Coordinates of C-alpha atoms in Angstrom, one line a residue:
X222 CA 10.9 14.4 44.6
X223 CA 13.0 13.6 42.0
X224 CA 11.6 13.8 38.5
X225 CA 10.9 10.7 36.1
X226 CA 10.9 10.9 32.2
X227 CA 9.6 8.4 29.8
X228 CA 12.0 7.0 27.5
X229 CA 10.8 4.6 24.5
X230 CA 13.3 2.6 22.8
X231 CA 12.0 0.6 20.3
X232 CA 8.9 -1.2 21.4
X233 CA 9.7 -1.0 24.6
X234 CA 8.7 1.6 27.2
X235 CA 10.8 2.1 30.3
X236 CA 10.6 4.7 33.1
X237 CA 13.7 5.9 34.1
X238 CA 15.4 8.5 36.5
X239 CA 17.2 11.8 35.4
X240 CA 20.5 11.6 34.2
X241 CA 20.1 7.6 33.8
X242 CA 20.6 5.7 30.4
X243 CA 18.5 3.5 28.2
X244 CA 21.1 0.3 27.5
X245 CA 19.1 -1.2 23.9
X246 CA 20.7 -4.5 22.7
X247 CA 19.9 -6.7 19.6
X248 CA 20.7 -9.3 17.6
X249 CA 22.8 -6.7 15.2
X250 CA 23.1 -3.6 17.5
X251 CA 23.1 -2.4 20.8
X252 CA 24.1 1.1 22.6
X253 CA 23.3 3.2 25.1
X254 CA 20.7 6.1 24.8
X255 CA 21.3 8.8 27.4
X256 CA 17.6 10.5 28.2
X257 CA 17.8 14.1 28.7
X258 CA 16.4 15.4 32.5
X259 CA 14.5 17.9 30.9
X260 CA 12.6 16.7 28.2
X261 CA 9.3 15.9 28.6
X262 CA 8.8 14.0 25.3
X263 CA 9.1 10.3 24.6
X264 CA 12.2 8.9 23.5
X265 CA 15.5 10.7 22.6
X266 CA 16.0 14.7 22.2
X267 CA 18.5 15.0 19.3
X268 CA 19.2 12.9 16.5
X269 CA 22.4 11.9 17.5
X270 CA 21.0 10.1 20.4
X271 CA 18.6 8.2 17.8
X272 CA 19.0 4.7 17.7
X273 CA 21.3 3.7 14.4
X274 CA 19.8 2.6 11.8
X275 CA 20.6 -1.0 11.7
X276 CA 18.9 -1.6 15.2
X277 CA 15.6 0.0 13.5
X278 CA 15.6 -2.4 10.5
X279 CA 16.5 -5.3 12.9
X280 CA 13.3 -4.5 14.2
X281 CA 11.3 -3.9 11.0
X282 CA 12.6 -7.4 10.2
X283 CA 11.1 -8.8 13.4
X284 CA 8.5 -7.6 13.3
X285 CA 7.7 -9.4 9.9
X286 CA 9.4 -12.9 11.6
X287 CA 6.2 -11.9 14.1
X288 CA 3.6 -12.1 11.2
X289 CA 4.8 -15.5 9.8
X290 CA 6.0 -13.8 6.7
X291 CA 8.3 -16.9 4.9
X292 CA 11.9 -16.8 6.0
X293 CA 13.1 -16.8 2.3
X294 CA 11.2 -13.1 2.3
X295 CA 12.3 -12.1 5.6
X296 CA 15.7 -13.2 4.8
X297 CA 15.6 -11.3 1.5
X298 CA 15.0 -8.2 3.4
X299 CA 17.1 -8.5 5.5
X300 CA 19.9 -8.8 3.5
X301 CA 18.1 -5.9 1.4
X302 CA 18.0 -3.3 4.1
X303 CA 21.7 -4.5 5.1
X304 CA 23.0 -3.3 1.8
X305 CA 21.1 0.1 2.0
X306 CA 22.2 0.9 6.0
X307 CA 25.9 -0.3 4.9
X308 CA 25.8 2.1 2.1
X309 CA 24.3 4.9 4.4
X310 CA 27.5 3.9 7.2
X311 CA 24.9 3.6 10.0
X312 CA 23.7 6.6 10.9
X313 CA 21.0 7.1 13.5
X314 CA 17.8 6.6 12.2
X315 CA 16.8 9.6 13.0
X316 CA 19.3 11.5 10.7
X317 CA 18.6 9.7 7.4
X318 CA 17.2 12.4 4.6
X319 CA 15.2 11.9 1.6
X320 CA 18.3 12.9 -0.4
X321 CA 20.3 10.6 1.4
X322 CA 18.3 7.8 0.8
X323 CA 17.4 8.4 -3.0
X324 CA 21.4 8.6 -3.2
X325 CA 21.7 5.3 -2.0
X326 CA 19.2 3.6 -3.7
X327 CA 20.0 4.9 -7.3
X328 CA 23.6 3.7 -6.0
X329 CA 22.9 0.6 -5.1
X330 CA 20.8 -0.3 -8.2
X331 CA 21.2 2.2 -10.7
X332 CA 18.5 2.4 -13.8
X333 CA 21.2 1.7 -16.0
X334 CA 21.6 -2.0 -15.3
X335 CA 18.9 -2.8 -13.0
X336 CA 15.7 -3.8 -14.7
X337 CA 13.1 -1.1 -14.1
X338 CA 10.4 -4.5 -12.3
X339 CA 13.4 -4.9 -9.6
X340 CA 13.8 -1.3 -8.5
X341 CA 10.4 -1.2 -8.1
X342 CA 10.1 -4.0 -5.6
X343 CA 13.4 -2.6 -3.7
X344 CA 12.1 1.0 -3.6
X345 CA 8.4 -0.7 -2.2
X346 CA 10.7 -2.1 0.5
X347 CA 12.1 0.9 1.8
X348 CA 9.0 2.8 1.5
X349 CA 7.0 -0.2 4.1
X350 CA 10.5 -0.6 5.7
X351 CA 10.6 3.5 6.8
X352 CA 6.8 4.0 6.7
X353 CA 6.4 1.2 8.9
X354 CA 9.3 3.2 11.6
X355 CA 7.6 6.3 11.0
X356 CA 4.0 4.6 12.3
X357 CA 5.9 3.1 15.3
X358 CA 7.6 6.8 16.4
X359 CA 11.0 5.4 16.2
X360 CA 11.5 8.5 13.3
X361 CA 9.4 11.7 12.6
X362 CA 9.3 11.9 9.6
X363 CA 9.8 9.2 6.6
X364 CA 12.6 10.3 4.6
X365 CA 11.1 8.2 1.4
X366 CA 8.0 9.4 0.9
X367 CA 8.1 11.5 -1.2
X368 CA 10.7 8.9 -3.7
X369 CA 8.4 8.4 -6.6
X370 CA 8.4 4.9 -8.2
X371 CA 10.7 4.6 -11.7
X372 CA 8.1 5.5 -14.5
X373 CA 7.0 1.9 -16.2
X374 CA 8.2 1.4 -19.8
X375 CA 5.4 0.5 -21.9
X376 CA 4.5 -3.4 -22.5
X377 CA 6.9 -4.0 -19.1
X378 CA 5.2 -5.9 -16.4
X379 CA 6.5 -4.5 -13.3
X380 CA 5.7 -5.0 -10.0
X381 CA 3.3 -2.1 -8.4
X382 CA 2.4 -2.7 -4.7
X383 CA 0.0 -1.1 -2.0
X384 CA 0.4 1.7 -0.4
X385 CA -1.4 1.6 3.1
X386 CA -4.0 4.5 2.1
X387 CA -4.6 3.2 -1.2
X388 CA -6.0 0.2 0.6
X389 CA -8.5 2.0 3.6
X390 CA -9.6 4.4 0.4
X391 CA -10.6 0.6 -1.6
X392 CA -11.9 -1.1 1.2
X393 CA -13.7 2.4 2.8
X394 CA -15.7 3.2 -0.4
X395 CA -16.3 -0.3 -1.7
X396 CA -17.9 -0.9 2.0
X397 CA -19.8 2.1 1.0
X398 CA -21.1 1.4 -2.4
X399 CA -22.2 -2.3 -1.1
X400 CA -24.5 -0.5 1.7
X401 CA -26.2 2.2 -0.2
X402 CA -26.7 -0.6 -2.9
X403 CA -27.5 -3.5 -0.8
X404 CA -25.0 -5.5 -2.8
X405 CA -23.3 -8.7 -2.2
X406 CA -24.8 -8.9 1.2
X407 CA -23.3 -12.8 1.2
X408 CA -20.0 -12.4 0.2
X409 CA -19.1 -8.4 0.1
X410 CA -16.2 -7.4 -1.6
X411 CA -14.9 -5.4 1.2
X412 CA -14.2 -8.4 3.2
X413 CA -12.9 -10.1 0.2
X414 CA -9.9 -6.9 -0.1
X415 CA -10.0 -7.1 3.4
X416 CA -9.2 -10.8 4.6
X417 CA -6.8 -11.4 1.5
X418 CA -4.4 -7.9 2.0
X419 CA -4.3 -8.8 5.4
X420 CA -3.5 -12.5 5.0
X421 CA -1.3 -12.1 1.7
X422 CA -3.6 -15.4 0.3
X423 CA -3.5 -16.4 -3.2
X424 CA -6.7 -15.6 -5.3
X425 CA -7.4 -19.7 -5.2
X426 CA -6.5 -20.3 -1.5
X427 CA -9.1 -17.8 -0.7
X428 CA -11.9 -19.1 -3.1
X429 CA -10.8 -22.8 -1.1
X430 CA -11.0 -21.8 2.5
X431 CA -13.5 -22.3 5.1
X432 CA -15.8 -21.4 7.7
X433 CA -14.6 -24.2 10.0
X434 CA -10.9 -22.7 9.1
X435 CA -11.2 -19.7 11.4
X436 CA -11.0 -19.7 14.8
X437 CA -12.2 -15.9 16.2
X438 CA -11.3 -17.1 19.5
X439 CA -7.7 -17.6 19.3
X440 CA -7.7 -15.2 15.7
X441 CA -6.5 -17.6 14.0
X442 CA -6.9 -18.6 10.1
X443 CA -5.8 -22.6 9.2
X444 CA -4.3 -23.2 5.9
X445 CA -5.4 -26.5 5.1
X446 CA -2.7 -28.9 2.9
X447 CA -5.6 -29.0 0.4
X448 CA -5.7 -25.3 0.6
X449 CA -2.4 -24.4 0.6
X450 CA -0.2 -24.0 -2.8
X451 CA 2.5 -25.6 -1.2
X452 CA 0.2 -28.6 0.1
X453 CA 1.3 -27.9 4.0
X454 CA -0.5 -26.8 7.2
X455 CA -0.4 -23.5 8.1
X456 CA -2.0 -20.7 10.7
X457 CA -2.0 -17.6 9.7
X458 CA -2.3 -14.4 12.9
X459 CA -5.7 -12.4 12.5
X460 CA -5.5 -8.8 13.4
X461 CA -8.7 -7.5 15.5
X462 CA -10.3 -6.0 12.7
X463 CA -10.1 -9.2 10.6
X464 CA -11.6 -11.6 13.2
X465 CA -14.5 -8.7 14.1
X466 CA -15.2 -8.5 10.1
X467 CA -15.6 -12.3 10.1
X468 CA -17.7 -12.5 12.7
X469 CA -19.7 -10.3 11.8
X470 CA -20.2 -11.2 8.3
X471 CA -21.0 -15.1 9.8
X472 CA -23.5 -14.1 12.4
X473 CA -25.2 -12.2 9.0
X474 CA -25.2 -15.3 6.9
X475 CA -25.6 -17.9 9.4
X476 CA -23.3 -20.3 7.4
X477 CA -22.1 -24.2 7.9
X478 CA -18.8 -24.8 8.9
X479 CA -18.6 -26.5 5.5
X480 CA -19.4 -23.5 3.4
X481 CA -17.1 -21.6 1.6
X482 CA -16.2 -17.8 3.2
X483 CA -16.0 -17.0 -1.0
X484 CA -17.8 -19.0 -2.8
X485 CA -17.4 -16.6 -6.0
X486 CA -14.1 -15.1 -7.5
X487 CA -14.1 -11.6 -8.1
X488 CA -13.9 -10.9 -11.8
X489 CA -11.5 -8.1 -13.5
X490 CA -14.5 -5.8 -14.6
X491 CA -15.8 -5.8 -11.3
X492 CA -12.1 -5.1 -9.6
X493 CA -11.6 -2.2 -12.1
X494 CA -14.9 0.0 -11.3
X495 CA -13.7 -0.8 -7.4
X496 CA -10.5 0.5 -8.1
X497 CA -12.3 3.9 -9.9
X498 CA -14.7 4.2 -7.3
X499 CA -11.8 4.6 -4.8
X500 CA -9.7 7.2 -7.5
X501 CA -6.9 4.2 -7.8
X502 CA -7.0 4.0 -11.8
X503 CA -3.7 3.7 -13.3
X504 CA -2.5 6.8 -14.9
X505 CA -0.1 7.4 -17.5
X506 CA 3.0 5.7 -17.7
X507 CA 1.7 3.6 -14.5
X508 CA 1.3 0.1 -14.0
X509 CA -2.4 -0.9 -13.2
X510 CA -3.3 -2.5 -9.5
X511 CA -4.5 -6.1 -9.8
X512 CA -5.8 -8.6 -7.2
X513 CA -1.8 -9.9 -6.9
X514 CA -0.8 -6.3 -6.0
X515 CA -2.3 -7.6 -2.7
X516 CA 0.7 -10.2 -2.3
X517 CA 3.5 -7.9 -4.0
X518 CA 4.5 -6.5 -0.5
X519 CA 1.9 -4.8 1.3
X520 CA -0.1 -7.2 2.0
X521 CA 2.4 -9.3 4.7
X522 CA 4.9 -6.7 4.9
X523 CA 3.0 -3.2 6.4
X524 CA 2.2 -3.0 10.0
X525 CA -1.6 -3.5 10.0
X526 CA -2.1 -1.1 12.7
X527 CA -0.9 2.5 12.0
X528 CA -1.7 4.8 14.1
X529 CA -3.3 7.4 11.4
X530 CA -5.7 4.6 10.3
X531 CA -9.7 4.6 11.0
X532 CA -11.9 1.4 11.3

């Protein structure tokens, strides 16, 4: 009997015979990924047989057409990563080194004449961009993560995002410190971090929406017009753990379908000892988290499933 591997390309998982090749096509790229007879592992054997790199951002980017992020952001990093794979000449993804990529992007926006606020938000982009390939197994290892962030001038407001285990360590151990304390018990801070990093909501869209908003059965969350900042009509996707948090915290409180999910803001003293519970205090020469850190890229842009992650 002849012997089958299992050859992943992208999101897709196809079974296919010795000898035989995976054909991947795109929007941007496409190619043809010979599998080894062999191998035994998922997906290509050397890096040469890697997809190229373009094809892996083209998915990245889908991926965040998928979540309803708005086109002017997709379409901003699209173009973004374009700039960065056209420096790097397209190699497979597989190939691309940290020193690589910290060539390219003090190349493509040097310190000199990019303000410090802007390569901030471009380096946070490659960081979700190849964290976010890394999660998925299309690479190994992520070639930017250890690319630390330009050091913040003082009195510059720059923008300082969330990384994906800064945010299970806040949501983890302010879950934690509202159990042993029997605090907030209607409206816990958890879900709070929870609902609006996984929504990207504004601090006043969430304090306007809802019970009668949600819909656990199709996980769904309706923007209102009178909710929205742009006065429009919106649904936003609910991962799993979202819709289970919300239903859990409503069969607690037993609430109308009138009520508000937050009735109270969170203020900036309370935010502060969350953020030292969890060991995220700013240190020197780094900018402070604040509740818009949750809309300044991570929270639309990372996949909201990694596989490392515990619920």
């Amino acid at each position: 009997m002849a012997r089958v591997n299992v050859a992943r390309c992208g999101a897709v998982v196809v079974r296919v015979e010795p000898g035989e090749s995976v054909t991947v096509t795109s929007e941007t790229e496409s190619g043809s990924y010979p599998v080894v007879a062999d191998s035994t592992e998922e997906g290509p054997s050397d890096v040469n047989d890697s997809p190229p790199l373009s094809f892996l951002f083209a998915r990245y980017v889908q991926d965040c057409r998928d979540r309803h992020l708005r086109a002017a952001t997709v379409t901003k990093y699209e173009q973004t990563l374009s700039h960065v794979c056209k420096h790097l000449g397209n190699p497979p993804g597989e190939g691309v080194t940290r020193d690589q990529l910290a060539e390219a992007y003090n190349t493509l926006w040097p310190k000199e004449t990019t303000k410090a606020s802007s390569r901030h938000r471009y380096l946070a982009l490659l960081k979700q961009a190849f964290g976010w390939l890394s999660r998925t197994g299309d690479i190994s290892t992520d070639p930017s993560i250890t690319i630390s962030y330009p050091r913040v001038p003082k009195g510059l407001a720059c923008r300082r995002v969330f990384e994906w285990s800064e945010f299970i360590s806040l949501v983890q151990t302010t879950a934690v410190y509202e159990r042993e304390h029997g605090r907030n018990s209607k409206q816990p801070r958890s879900l709070w971090y929870l609902v609006a990093f996984m929504t990207g909501l504004r601090g006043k869209e969430m304090a306007r929406i809802e019970w009668r908003d949600v819909r656990t059965g199709k996980r769904l969350l309706i923007i209102r017009p009178e909710v929205s900042k742009q006065n429009r009509y919106e649904e936003i996707n609910l991962t799993k753990e979202v819709t289970f948090a919300l239903q859990q915290a409503r069969k607690k409180s037993r609430p109308l379908p009138s009520d508000k999910i937050f009735p109270s803001k969170i203020s900036d003293k309370t935010w502060r000892r969350d953020l030292e519970r969890a060991g995220l205090a700013a240190k020197d020469g780094q900018e402070p988290l604040t509740l818009r850190s949750f809309r300044r890229g991570l929270a639309a842009d990372l996949d909201p499933k990694p596989k490392d992650s515990e619920h």
